[in-house]
Coordinates of C-alpha atoms in Angstrom, one line a residue:
M182 CA -6.2 12.8 13.9
T183 CA -3.2 11.3 15.9
L184 CA -1.0 9.7 13.3
A185 CA 1.7 7.0 13.5
I186 CA 4.0 6.8 10.4
L187 CA 5.8 3.5 10.1
A188 CA 8.7 3.6 7.6
V189 CA 9.8 0.0 6.6
S190 CA 13.0 1.1 4.9
P191 CA 15.5 4.0 5.0
Q192 CA 13.9 5.3 1.7
G193 CA 10.6 5.3 3.5
I194 CA 12.0 7.7 6.1
Q195 CA 12.8 10.1 3.3
T196 CA 9.3 9.8 1.9
A197 CA 7.9 10.5 5.4
K198 CA 9.6 13.9 5.7
P199 CA 7.1 16.1 3.8
I200 CA 4.3 14.3 5.8
L201 CA 5.9 15.2 9.1
S202 CA 6.3 18.8 7.9
N203 CA 2.6 19.1 7.1
Y204 CA 1.3 17.0 10.1
P205 CA 3.4 18.3 13.0
D206 CA 1.6 16.0 15.5
A207 CA 2.4 12.8 13.6
R208 CA 5.1 10.5 15.0
L209 CA 7.6 8.6 12.8
F210 CA 8.6 5.1 13.8
S211 CA 11.1 2.7 12.1
T212 CA 13.5 -0.1 12.8
H213 CA 16.1 2.0 10.9
P214 CA 17.8 5.1 12.3
G215 CA 17.1 8.5 10.9
E216 CA 16.4 12.2 11.7
G217 CA 13.1 12.5 13.7
V218 CA 12.7 8.7 13.9
E219 CA 11.5 6.9 17.1
H220 CA 13.3 3.6 17.1
I221 CA 11.3 0.3 17.3
D222 CA 12.6 -3.3 17.4
H223 CA 9.9 -5.1 15.5
I224 CA 7.2 -3.8 13.2
Q225 CA 4.4 -6.3 13.9
S226 CA 4.9 -6.4 17.6
F227 CA 4.9 -2.6 17.8
V228 CA 1.7 -2.3 15.7
A229 CA 0.0 -5.0 17.9
E230 CA 0.8 -3.1 21.1
Q231 CA -0.1 0.4 19.8
F232 CA -2.8 -0.3 17.2
T233 CA -5.6 1.5 19.1
A234 CA -3.4 4.3 20.5
F235 CA -3.5 6.2 17.2
E236 CA -6.4 7.3 15.1
G237 CA -4.5 6.7 11.9
W238 CA -1.6 4.6 10.7
I239 CA 0.6 5.4 7.6
F240 CA 2.7 2.4 6.5
I241 CA 5.5 3.4 4.0
G242 CA 6.7 0.2 2.4
A243 CA 5.3 -3.0 0.8
M244 CA 1.6 -3.6 1.1
G245 CA 2.2 -7.1 2.3
I246 CA 3.9 -5.9 5.5
C247 CA 1.0 -3.5 6.1
V248 CA -1.6 -6.3 5.7
R249 CA 0.2 -8.9 7.8
S250 CA 0.7 -6.3 10.6
I251 CA -2.9 -5.3 10.9
A252 CA -4.8 -8.5 9.9
P253 CA -5.0 -10.0 13.4
L254 CA -6.0 -6.7 14.9
I255 CA -9.0 -5.7 12.7
G256 CA -12.2 -5.4 14.7
H257 CA -15.1 -3.2 13.4
K258 CA -15.3 -0.4 10.8
Y259 CA -16.7 1.9 13.4
T260 CA -13.8 1.4 15.8
D261 CA -10.7 0.5 13.8
P262 CA -8.2 3.3 13.1
A263 CA -7.6 4.5 9.6
V264 CA -4.8 2.7 7.8
I265 CA -3.0 3.9 4.7
N266 CA -0.2 2.3 2.8
I267 CA 2.3 4.3 0.7
D268 CA 5.0 2.6 -1.4
S269 CA 8.5 3.6 -0.5
T270 CA 8.9 5.8 -3.6
G271 CA 5.7 7.7 -2.8
R272 CA 4.0 7.0 -6.1
H273 CA 0.8 5.4 -4.7
V274 CA -1.2 6.1 -1.6
V275 CA -3.7 3.3 -0.8
S276 CA -6.7 3.5 1.6
V277 CA -6.5 0.1 3.3
L278 CA -8.8 0.2 6.4
S279 CA -11.6 2.3 7.8
G280 CA -12.1 4.1 4.5
H281 CA -14.7 6.8 4.9
I282 CA -15.8 6.1 8.5
G283 CA -12.4 6.2 10.0
G284 CA -11.2 8.9 7.6
A285 CA -8.7 6.9 5.6
N286 CA -10.1 7.9 2.3
E287 CA -9.9 11.6 3.1
L288 CA -6.4 11.2 4.5
T289 CA -5.5 9.2 1.3
R290 CA -6.5 12.1 -0.9
D291 CA -4.7 14.7 1.3
L292 CA -1.5 12.6 1.3
A293 CA -1.6 12.0 -2.4
A294 CA -1.9 15.7 -3.1
L295 CA 1.0 16.4 -0.7
L296 CA 3.3 13.8 -2.4
G297 CA 2.1 14.3 -6.0
A298 CA 1.0 10.6 -5.9
E299 CA -1.9 8.6 -7.1
P300 CA -4.7 8.0 -4.6
V301 CA -6.1 4.5 -4.6
I302 CA -9.6 4.3 -3.0
S303 CA -11.9 1.3 -3.4
T304 CA -15.0 2.5 -1.4
Q305 CA -18.0 2.4 -3.7
T306 CA -19.6 5.6 -2.5
D307 CA -16.3 7.5 -2.9
N308 CA -15.8 6.3 -6.4
T309 CA -19.3 6.8 -7.7
G310 CA -20.0 10.2 -6.1
L311 CA -22.8 8.7 -3.9
W312 CA -23.5 9.8 -0.4
A313 CA -21.9 8.0 2.5
L314 CA -25.0 7.6 4.6
D315 CA -23.0 6.5 7.6
L316 CA -21.1 9.7 7.6
F317 CA -24.0 12.1 7.8
S318 CA -23.9 12.4 11.6
R319 CA -20.2 13.4 11.7
R320 CA -20.4 15.6 8.6
Y321 CA -23.6 17.5 9.4
G322 CA -23.9 17.2 13.2
W323 CA -27.0 15.0 12.9
V324 CA -28.0 11.9 15.0
T325 CA -28.6 8.8 12.9
K326 CA -31.3 6.2 13.7
G327 CA -31.5 3.3 11.4
S328 CA -34.3 0.7 11.2
S329 CA -34.1 -2.4 13.4
E330 CA -31.8 -4.0 10.8
G331 CA -29.2 -1.3 11.2
L332 CA -27.6 0.6 8.4
N333 CA -26.1 -2.1 6.4
R334 CA -29.2 -3.0 4.3
P335 CA -30.2 0.7 3.7
I336 CA -26.6 1.5 2.6
A337 CA -26.6 -1.5 0.3
L338 CA -30.0 -0.4 -1.2
Y339 CA -28.8 3.1 -1.7
T340 CA -25.4 2.2 -3.2
N341 CA -27.1 -0.3 -5.5
R342 CA -29.2 2.6 -6.8
E343 CA -32.5 1.2 -5.7
K344 CA -35.2 3.9 -5.9
T345 CA -34.9 6.1 -2.8
A346 CA -37.2 8.8 -1.3
L347 CA -35.6 11.6 0.7
L348 CA -37.8 13.6 3.0
L349 CA -36.4 17.0 4.1
E350 CA -38.5 18.7 6.8
V351 CA -35.8 21.1 7.9
Q352 CA -33.2 23.1 6.1
D353 CA -29.6 23.6 7.0
K354 CA -26.1 23.4 5.4
G355 CA -26.5 19.6 5.2
T356 CA -29.9 19.6 3.5
S357 CA -28.7 22.2 1.0
E358 CA -25.8 19.9 0.1
L359 CA -28.1 16.9 -0.3
E360 CA -30.4 18.9 -2.6
R361 CA -27.5 19.9 -4.7
T362 CA -25.7 16.5 -4.9
K363 CA -28.5 14.0 -5.0
A364 CA -28.2 11.0 -7.4
D365 CA -30.6 10.3 -10.1
H366 CA -32.3 7.4 -8.2
V367 CA -33.3 9.8 -5.3
D368 CA -36.5 11.8 -5.2
I369 CA -36.8 14.7 -2.8
Y370 CA -39.9 15.5 -0.8
Y371 CA -40.5 18.4 1.5
S372 CA -43.9 17.2 2.9
R373 CA -44.8 13.9 4.4
E374 CA -48.3 14.4 3.2
E375 CA -47.0 14.4 -0.4
L376 CA -44.7 11.5 0.2
I377 CA -46.8 9.0 2.1
P378 CA -49.2 8.1 -0.7
R379 CA -46.2 7.3 -2.9
L380 CA -44.1 5.2 -0.4
S381 CA -44.9 2.0 -2.4
E382 CA -42.8 3.4 -5.3
Y383 CA -39.6 3.2 -3.3
A384 CA -37.2 0.6 -1.8
L385 CA -35.7 3.0 0.8
L386 CA -36.7 6.0 2.8
L387 CA -34.3 8.6 4.2
V388 CA -35.7 11.3 6.5
V389 CA -34.0 14.4 7.7
S390 CA -36.4 15.7 10.5
Y391 CA -36.9 16.2 14.2
R392 CA -40.1 14.1 13.7
A393 CA -40.3 10.3 13.3
L394 CA -41.9 8.8 10.2
E395 CA -42.4 5.1 10.8
T396 CA -43.6 2.7 8.1
D397 CA -43.6 -1.1 7.7
Q398 CA -43.5 -0.7 3.9
L399 CA -39.7 -0.2 3.5
P400 CA -36.5 0.4 5.5
V401 CA -36.2 3.9 7.0
V402 CA -33.1 5.8 8.2
H403 CA -33.8 9.0 10.2
F404 CA -31.2 11.8 10.4
I405 CA -32.0 14.0 13.3
P406 CA -30.7 17.6 13.3
P407 CA -30.4 19.4 16.7
V408 CA -33.0 22.1 16.0
L409 CA -35.6 21.9 18.8
S410 CA -35.8 24.0 21.9
L411 CA -37.7 22.8 25.0
G412 CA -39.2 25.4 27.3
L413 CA -40.0 24.4 30.8
G414 CA -42.3 25.8 33.5
C415 CA -43.2 24.3 36.9
R416 CA -44.5 25.0 40.4
Y417 CA -42.0 26.2 43.0
Q418 CA -39.7 23.4 44.1
C419 CA -41.4 20.8 42.0
D420 CA -40.3 17.3 42.9
P421 CA -38.5 16.0 39.8
K422 CA -39.2 12.3 40.5
D423 CA -40.3 10.5 37.3
I424 CA -41.0 13.8 35.6
V425 CA -38.0 13.8 33.4
S426 CA -38.7 10.4 31.9
Y427 CA -42.4 11.4 31.6
I428 CA -41.5 14.6 29.6
L429 CA -39.2 12.8 27.3
G430 CA -41.7 10.0 26.9
E431 CA -44.4 12.5 25.9
V432 CA -42.0 14.1 23.4
R433 CA -41.6 10.6 21.8
R434 CA -45.3 9.9 22.0
H435 CA -46.0 13.1 20.0
G436 CA -43.6 11.9 17.3
F437 CA -40.6 14.0 18.2
F438 CA -37.0 12.9 18.8
P439 CA -35.5 13.9 22.2
E440 CA -32.2 13.8 20.3
A441 CA -33.3 16.9 18.4
I442 CA -33.5 19.0 21.5
H443 CA -30.6 21.4 21.4
H444 CA -31.8 24.1 23.9
L445 CA -33.4 23.8 27.3
A446 CA -34.9 27.1 28.5
T447 CA -36.9 28.7 31.3
I448 CA -37.5 32.0 33.0
D449 CA -35.1 33.3 35.7
L450 CA -37.7 32.6 38.4
K451 CA -37.2 28.9 37.8
K452 CA -33.4 28.9 37.3
D453 CA -32.8 26.9 40.6
E454 CA -35.6 24.4 40.2
P455 CA -34.4 20.8 40.8
L456 CA -36.6 19.6 37.8
L457 CA -34.7 22.0 35.5
H458 CA -31.3 20.7 36.5
E459 CA -32.3 17.0 36.4
L460 CA -33.7 17.5 32.9
A461 CA -30.5 19.4 31.9
A462 CA -28.3 16.6 33.2
T463 CA -30.3 14.0 31.3
L464 CA -30.2 16.0 28.0
Q465 CA -26.6 17.0 28.7
L466 CA -27.5 20.7 28.1
T467 CA -26.8 23.9 29.9
P468 CA -30.1 25.6 30.8
E469 CA -30.7 29.0 29.1
I470 CA -32.3 31.5 31.5
Y471 CA -34.3 34.5 30.3
T472 CA -36.0 37.4 32.0
A473 CA -39.5 38.6 31.7
A474 CA -38.2 41.6 29.8
D475 CA -36.5 39.2 27.3
L476 CA -39.8 37.4 26.8
A477 CA -42.2 40.3 26.9
D478 CA -42.8 40.5 23.1
V479 CA -42.9 36.7 22.4
E480 CA -46.2 35.5 21.1
V481 CA -47.6 32.3 22.6
A482 CA -50.4 30.0 21.6
N483 CA -51.9 29.5 25.0
P484 CA -51.6 32.7 27.1
S485 CA -52.5 32.5 30.8
K486 CA -53.5 35.5 32.9
K487 CA -52.5 33.6 36.1
V488 CA -49.0 32.9 34.7
H489 CA -48.7 36.5 33.7
E490 CA -49.6 37.7 37.2
V491 CA -46.9 35.6 38.7
T492 CA -44.1 35.8 36.1
G493 CA -44.8 38.8 33.9
V494 CA -45.0 36.6 30.8
W495 CA -48.1 35.0 29.2
G496 CA -46.7 31.5 29.2
V497 CA -43.3 30.3 30.5
A498 CA -42.9 27.1 28.5
E499 CA -44.0 28.4 25.2
S500 CA -42.3 31.8 25.4
T501 CA -38.9 30.4 26.5
A502 CA -39.1 27.6 23.9
R503 CA -39.7 30.1 21.1
Y504 CA -37.1 32.6 22.4
A505 CA -34.4 29.9 22.6
A506 CA -35.4 28.9 19.0
S507 CA -34.8 32.5 17.7
L508 CA -38.6 32.9 17.6
G509 CA -39.2 29.8 15.5
S510 CA -42.6 28.2 15.4
L511 CA -44.1 26.1 18.2
V512 CA -44.2 22.4 17.1
L513 CA -45.6 21.1 20.4
E514 CA -47.8 23.6 22.3
K515 CA -47.8 23.8 26.1
Q516 CA -48.3 20.4 27.7
K517 CA -49.4 20.2 31.3
G518 CA -48.5 17.5 33.8
M519 CA -48.8 16.6 37.4
L520 CA -47.4 13.2 38.5
H521 CA -47.4 14.1 42.2
N522 CA -49.9 16.1 44.1
G523 CA -49.1 19.8 43.9
N524 CA -46.1 19.2 41.5
D525 CA -47.5 20.5 38.3
F526 CA -45.3 21.4 35.3
T527 CA -45.5 22.5 31.7
F528 CA -43.3 22.1 28.7
A529 CA -43.4 23.0 25.0
L530 CA -41.2 22.6 21.9
A531 CA -40.2 25.1 19.2
V532 CA -38.1 24.6 16.1
E533 CA -35.2 26.8 15.3
R534 CA -36.3 29.6 13.0
S535 CA -33.4 29.1 10.6
A536 CA -34.2 25.4 10.3
E537 CA -37.8 25.8 9.3
R538 CA -38.8 24.9 5.8
R539 CA -39.9 28.4 4.9
G540 CA -39.1 30.8 2.0
H541 CA -35.7 32.3 1.7
I542 CA -34.1 34.9 -0.5
E543 CA -30.4 34.8 -1.2
I544 CA -28.9 38.0 -2.7
I545 CA -25.9 36.8 -4.8
G546 CA -23.0 38.6 -6.2
A547 CA -22.6 37.2 -9.7
G548 CA -19.0 38.5 -10.2
P549 CA -17.9 40.7 -13.1
G550 CA -19.4 38.5 -15.8
D551 CA -17.3 35.3 -16.4
P552 CA -19.5 32.4 -15.0
D553 CA -16.4 30.8 -13.5
L554 CA -15.9 33.9 -11.3
I555 CA -19.0 33.4 -9.2
S556 CA -18.3 32.1 -5.7
I557 CA -18.8 28.4 -4.9
R558 CA -21.5 29.4 -2.4
G559 CA -23.2 31.5 -5.0
R560 CA -23.2 28.7 -7.5
Q561 CA -24.6 26.3 -4.9
W562 CA -27.5 28.6 -4.2
L563 CA -28.2 28.9 -7.9
E564 CA -28.3 25.1 -8.2
I565 CA -31.0 24.7 -5.6
A566 CA -33.1 27.8 -6.1
D567 CA -36.7 27.6 -7.2
L568 CA -36.6 31.1 -8.7
I569 CA -33.5 32.8 -10.2
L570 CA -34.2 36.5 -10.8
Y571 CA -31.2 38.0 -12.5
A572 CA -30.3 41.5 -13.7
G573 CA -30.4 40.6 -17.3
S574 CA -28.8 43.8 -18.7
L575 CA -25.7 43.3 -16.5
V576 CA -25.5 39.6 -15.7
P577 CA -24.8 37.1 -18.5
R578 CA -27.5 34.4 -18.8
A579 CA -24.8 31.8 -18.8
L580 CA -24.6 32.2 -15.1
T581 CA -28.1 30.7 -14.7
L582 CA -27.5 27.6 -16.8
C583 CA -26.8 25.6 -13.6
A584 CA -30.4 26.0 -12.5
K585 CA -32.1 22.7 -11.4
P586 CA -34.8 21.1 -13.6
G587 CA -38.1 22.9 -13.1
A588 CA -36.6 26.1 -11.7
T589 CA -38.0 29.4 -12.9
V590 CA -35.3 31.7 -14.5
R591 CA -36.3 35.3 -15.1
S592 CA -34.5 38.5 -16.2
S593 CA -35.5 41.6 -14.2
A594 CA -34.5 43.9 -17.0
D595 CA -38.1 44.6 -18.1
M596 CA -39.5 44.6 -14.5
N597 CA -40.0 47.5 -12.2
L598 CA -39.3 47.1 -8.4
E599 CA -42.9 46.4 -7.6
E600 CA -43.0 43.6 -10.2
Q601 CA -39.8 42.1 -8.9
F602 CA -41.1 42.2 -5.3
A603 CA -44.3 40.5 -6.3
L604 CA -42.6 37.7 -8.1
M605 CA -40.1 37.0 -5.3
K606 CA -42.9 37.1 -2.7
E607 CA -45.0 34.7 -4.7
F608 CA -42.2 32.1 -4.5
Y609 CA -41.3 33.0 -1.0
D610 CA -44.8 32.5 0.3
K611 CA -44.8 29.0 -1.0
G612 CA -41.7 28.2 1.1
L613 CA -39.4 28.2 -1.9
I614 CA -35.9 29.5 -2.4
V615 CA -35.3 32.7 -4.4
A616 CA -31.8 33.6 -5.8
R617 CA -31.6 37.3 -6.6
L618 CA -28.6 37.6 -8.8
H619 CA -26.7 41.0 -9.0
T620 CA -23.6 41.9 -11.0
G621 CA -20.2 42.1 -9.2
D622 CA -20.6 42.4 -5.5
P623 CA -24.1 43.5 -4.3
C624 CA -22.7 46.0 -1.9
I625 CA -21.2 48.2 -4.6
Y626 CA -23.9 50.0 -6.7
G627 CA -26.0 46.8 -6.3
A628 CA -29.4 48.5 -5.9
I629 CA -30.2 46.1 -3.0
Q630 CA -31.2 48.6 -0.4
E631 CA -34.8 49.0 -1.6
Q632 CA -35.1 45.3 -1.8
M633 CA -33.9 44.7 1.7
A634 CA -36.2 47.4 3.0
F635 CA -39.1 45.4 1.4
F636 CA -37.9 42.1 2.9
D637 CA -37.5 43.7 6.3
A638 CA -41.0 45.2 6.1
Y639 CA -42.5 41.7 5.5
G640 CA -40.2 39.9 7.9
M641 CA -38.7 37.8 5.1
S642 CA -35.7 35.6 5.5
Y643 CA -32.8 36.8 3.4
H644 CA -29.0 36.7 3.2
I645 CA -26.2 38.1 1.0
T646 CA -23.5 36.0 -0.7
P647 CA -20.7 38.4 -1.7
G648 CA -19.2 38.4 -5.2
I649 CA -16.0 39.5 -7.0
S650 CA -16.3 43.2 -8.0
S651 CA -15.4 44.5 -11.4
F652 CA -12.7 46.6 -9.8
Q653 CA -11.0 43.4 -8.7
A654 CA -11.4 42.0 -12.2
A655 CA -9.8 45.2 -13.6
A656 CA -6.7 44.7 -11.4
A657 CA -6.4 41.1 -12.6
E658 CA -6.9 41.9 -16.3
L659 CA -4.5 44.9 -16.0
R660 CA -2.0 42.7 -14.2
S661 CA -1.7 45.4 -11.7
Q662 CA -1.5 45.6 -7.9
F663 CA -3.7 48.6 -7.0
T664 CA -1.8 49.2 -3.7
I665 CA 1.9 49.9 -4.2
P666 CA 4.3 50.4 -1.2
E667 CA 5.2 54.0 -0.6
K668 CA 3.2 55.1 -3.7
T669 CA -0.5 54.4 -3.0
Q670 CA -2.1 52.4 -0.2
T671 CA -5.7 53.4 -0.9
I672 CA -8.3 52.4 -3.5
I673 CA -11.2 54.7 -4.1
L674 CA -14.4 53.2 -5.5
T675 CA -16.7 55.9 -6.8
R676 CA -18.6 57.3 -9.7
G677 CA -19.0 60.6 -11.6
E678 CA -22.0 62.8 -11.1
G679 CA -24.7 62.2 -13.7
R680 CA -28.4 62.0 -13.0
T681 CA -27.6 60.7 -9.6
K682 CA -26.2 63.5 -7.5
M683 CA -23.0 63.0 -5.6
P684 CA -22.6 64.2 -2.0
E685 CA -20.7 67.5 -1.9
T686 CA -17.8 65.9 0.1
E687 CA -17.4 63.2 -2.5
Q688 CA -17.0 65.3 -5.7
L689 CA -14.3 63.7 -7.9
H690 CA -12.0 66.7 -7.8
L691 CA -11.9 66.4 -4.0
L692 CA -11.3 62.7 -4.0
A693 CA -8.5 63.2 -6.6
R694 CA -6.4 65.1 -4.0
S695 CA -5.1 61.9 -2.6
Q696 CA -3.9 60.7 -6.1
S697 CA -4.9 57.2 -4.9
T698 CA -5.8 54.4 -7.3
M699 CA -9.4 55.3 -8.3
C700 CA -11.9 53.0 -9.9
I701 CA -14.8 54.9 -11.4
F702 CA -18.0 53.1 -12.1
L703 CA -20.9 54.0 -14.4
S704 CA -19.3 57.1 -15.8
A705 CA -18.3 56.6 -19.4
G706 CA -21.2 58.7 -20.5
I707 CA -19.8 61.8 -18.6
V708 CA -16.1 61.1 -19.3
D709 CA -15.4 64.7 -20.2
D710 CA -16.4 66.0 -16.8
V711 CA -14.6 63.0 -15.1
Q712 CA -11.4 63.9 -16.9
R713 CA -11.7 67.6 -16.1
Q714 CA -12.1 66.9 -12.4
L715 CA -9.3 64.4 -12.2
L716 CA -6.8 66.7 -13.9
E717 CA -7.3 69.2 -11.1
H718 CA -4.9 67.0 -9.0
Y719 CA -3.6 64.0 -11.0
P720 CA -0.7 64.8 -13.4
E721 CA -1.8 64.6 -17.0
D722 CA 0.5 61.7 -17.7
T723 CA -1.0 59.5 -15.0
P724 CA -1.8 56.0 -16.3
V725 CA -5.5 55.3 -17.1
A726 CA -7.4 52.3 -18.4
A727 CA -10.9 52.1 -19.8
C728 CA -12.2 48.6 -19.2
Y729 CA -15.3 47.5 -21.1
H730 CA -17.3 44.4 -20.2
L731 CA -14.6 43.0 -17.9
T732 CA -14.3 39.2 -18.1
W733 CA -17.2 39.0 -20.7
P734 CA -16.4 37.3 -24.0
D735 CA -16.3 40.8 -25.7
Q736 CA -14.0 42.4 -23.1
R737 CA -12.0 45.3 -24.4
I738 CA -9.4 47.3 -22.4
Y739 CA -7.8 50.5 -23.6
R740 CA -4.7 51.9 -21.8
G741 CA -3.4 55.5 -22.0
V742 CA -2.8 58.6 -19.9
L743 CA -5.2 60.9 -18.2
R744 CA -4.9 63.7 -20.7
D745 CA -6.3 61.3 -23.4
L746 CA -9.0 59.6 -21.3
A747 CA -12.0 61.3 -22.9
Q748 CA -10.6 60.7 -26.4
I749 CA -10.1 57.0 -25.7
V750 CA -13.7 56.6 -24.5
H751 CA -15.3 58.6 -27.3
E752 CA -13.2 57.0 -30.2
N753 CA -14.0 53.5 -29.0
K754 CA -17.7 54.3 -28.3
L755 CA -17.6 52.8 -24.8
T756 CA -20.8 52.6 -22.8
L757 CA -22.0 52.6 -19.2
T758 CA -20.6 49.1 -18.7
T759 CA -17.1 50.5 -18.7
M760 CA -14.9 51.0 -15.6
I761 CA -12.4 53.8 -15.6
V762 CA -9.2 53.2 -13.6
V763 CA -6.7 55.9 -12.9
G764 CA -3.5 55.9 -10.9
E765 CA 0.2 55.2 -10.7
A766 CA -0.5 51.6 -9.7
I767 CA -1.5 50.6 -13.2
D768 CA 1.4 48.5 -14.7
N769 CA 3.7 49.6 -11.8
R770 CA 6.5 47.1 -11.0
K771 CA 8.4 49.3 -8.6
G772 CA 8.3 49.1 -4.8
L773 CA 8.8 45.9 -2.8
S774 CA 6.3 44.8 -0.2
R775 CA 8.0 44.5 3.2
L776 CA 6.3 41.1 3.6
Y777 CA 9.3 39.7 1.7
A778 CA 11.8 41.2 4.1
D779 CA 13.7 38.8 6.4
E780 CA 11.9 40.2 9.5
F781 CA 8.6 38.8 8.3
K782 CA 9.7 35.3 7.1
H783 CA 8.4 33.7 10.3
L784 CA 4.8 34.5 9.1
F785 CA 5.1 32.0 6.3
R786 CA 6.5 29.1 8.4
K787 CA 4.3 26.4 9.7

């Protein structure tokens, strides 16, 4: 955002200094002299001349001067710049004009945080936690299409908490946020077949889809995500006259929004076709060109032997549409057309695979135990999941208390792998979201490899959200930096050899040669052997810590030296949920990081 800061008084120039430091592209104007000030002769005249030259104005001074300066210039909330007023002492930051649409509200919060001031925002949606419907396009990359009345009435109905239906026929970051943040007067539907019989219950309908849903019963606002791919085939040197408008008209006639088309694709044999380039210019897209080898394994709904003989693929339009959509489903099968004699063409539509409302499994790192130490993303998945399957013996149930109403929450402690798979697949096959909750970070002794092999075998959608590992929690609770300059720069995460055999090259006594900081998982039950192997290379007075149930309410930490490690574990009856840490880094306060040397100071300057 290009910003103009207007300081009414010399004191205002001082208030502006931290703003200039944090917004280096901002320009400071004043009728008073000062460092970094661009001199102006008259405030109101300057604002009148430059009002539209900046995306945001920050007045520092009396509110009356701000209001009188901008009043004759105010046009429309969709075109006016953001205007903020700050009193000369920097105590209050007020959003004056173009609140959430122009970005004034967001800028108000940022400036208030910067100055340690009080933000003053009067926009109803910002103060009530309701959605700003007119910001969805900018926030989520969607196209907004309101009813013939525009957005004013739908926004009023929504902010007045009239009963609202929200139809989500795709899934992306935006829809996940809407699911998680919906107000009590909003009901979510995932199928129009389920929604349509109940439309009479609502005053407003919001639709997030690439398909139109028109009704005369109530106002409708469509939010159109760019998730469609259009595949094109045509006869050699097909005359494009009228064909582009015909194709887009057919897309609309079948109920799809041309605005949802994000990819235009064809085979390399057609890369120079005039029809392709005219369609690309109309859609403002760069054509994506694929070879027959790229498309060889793409399944199509309407295979053609003739097309295969000529191109090497079973259907140009359908295969290129699906390939561009990451092998998503066809939503409009091959359509044939011929507006001029001998100028036949085909087209098809596919939806991006990741946007389809299908089942999904999110493997989530729960962190070491404290519910506050799960990541924001992990918590958000838990809030929208239909099934939360958590490792009950290792993950506190408190982590699942954020589940949405109606969600199934199950511990996997009494389930074998086959039973876990069956339960997850049951929900997945219904197009629902499964949150598989593992302790710490799933990549460290997380037992997820077998699960991912199962998901891969069935072609299931899944992803991993990382978590804070218990070794990081150990460092925090021990108030220790595990990498100390000129002492140890390596952290080893390992375990002792119990029932699970260790590779010969990873035996503890071999790893101990480095005398690095070592965090040993799952080994309290074999502590005598652990101590024996560590003593082969670590001095017997090396600091150690036995950390039980890190960050849990019953956390216990025992410090000592290596020669007493086994005694510490035995005397305190510590169990498998204990991490053993060994190394000079524990409690070390010696050694200064070179990051604080003068030669590195430039790294911390804006």
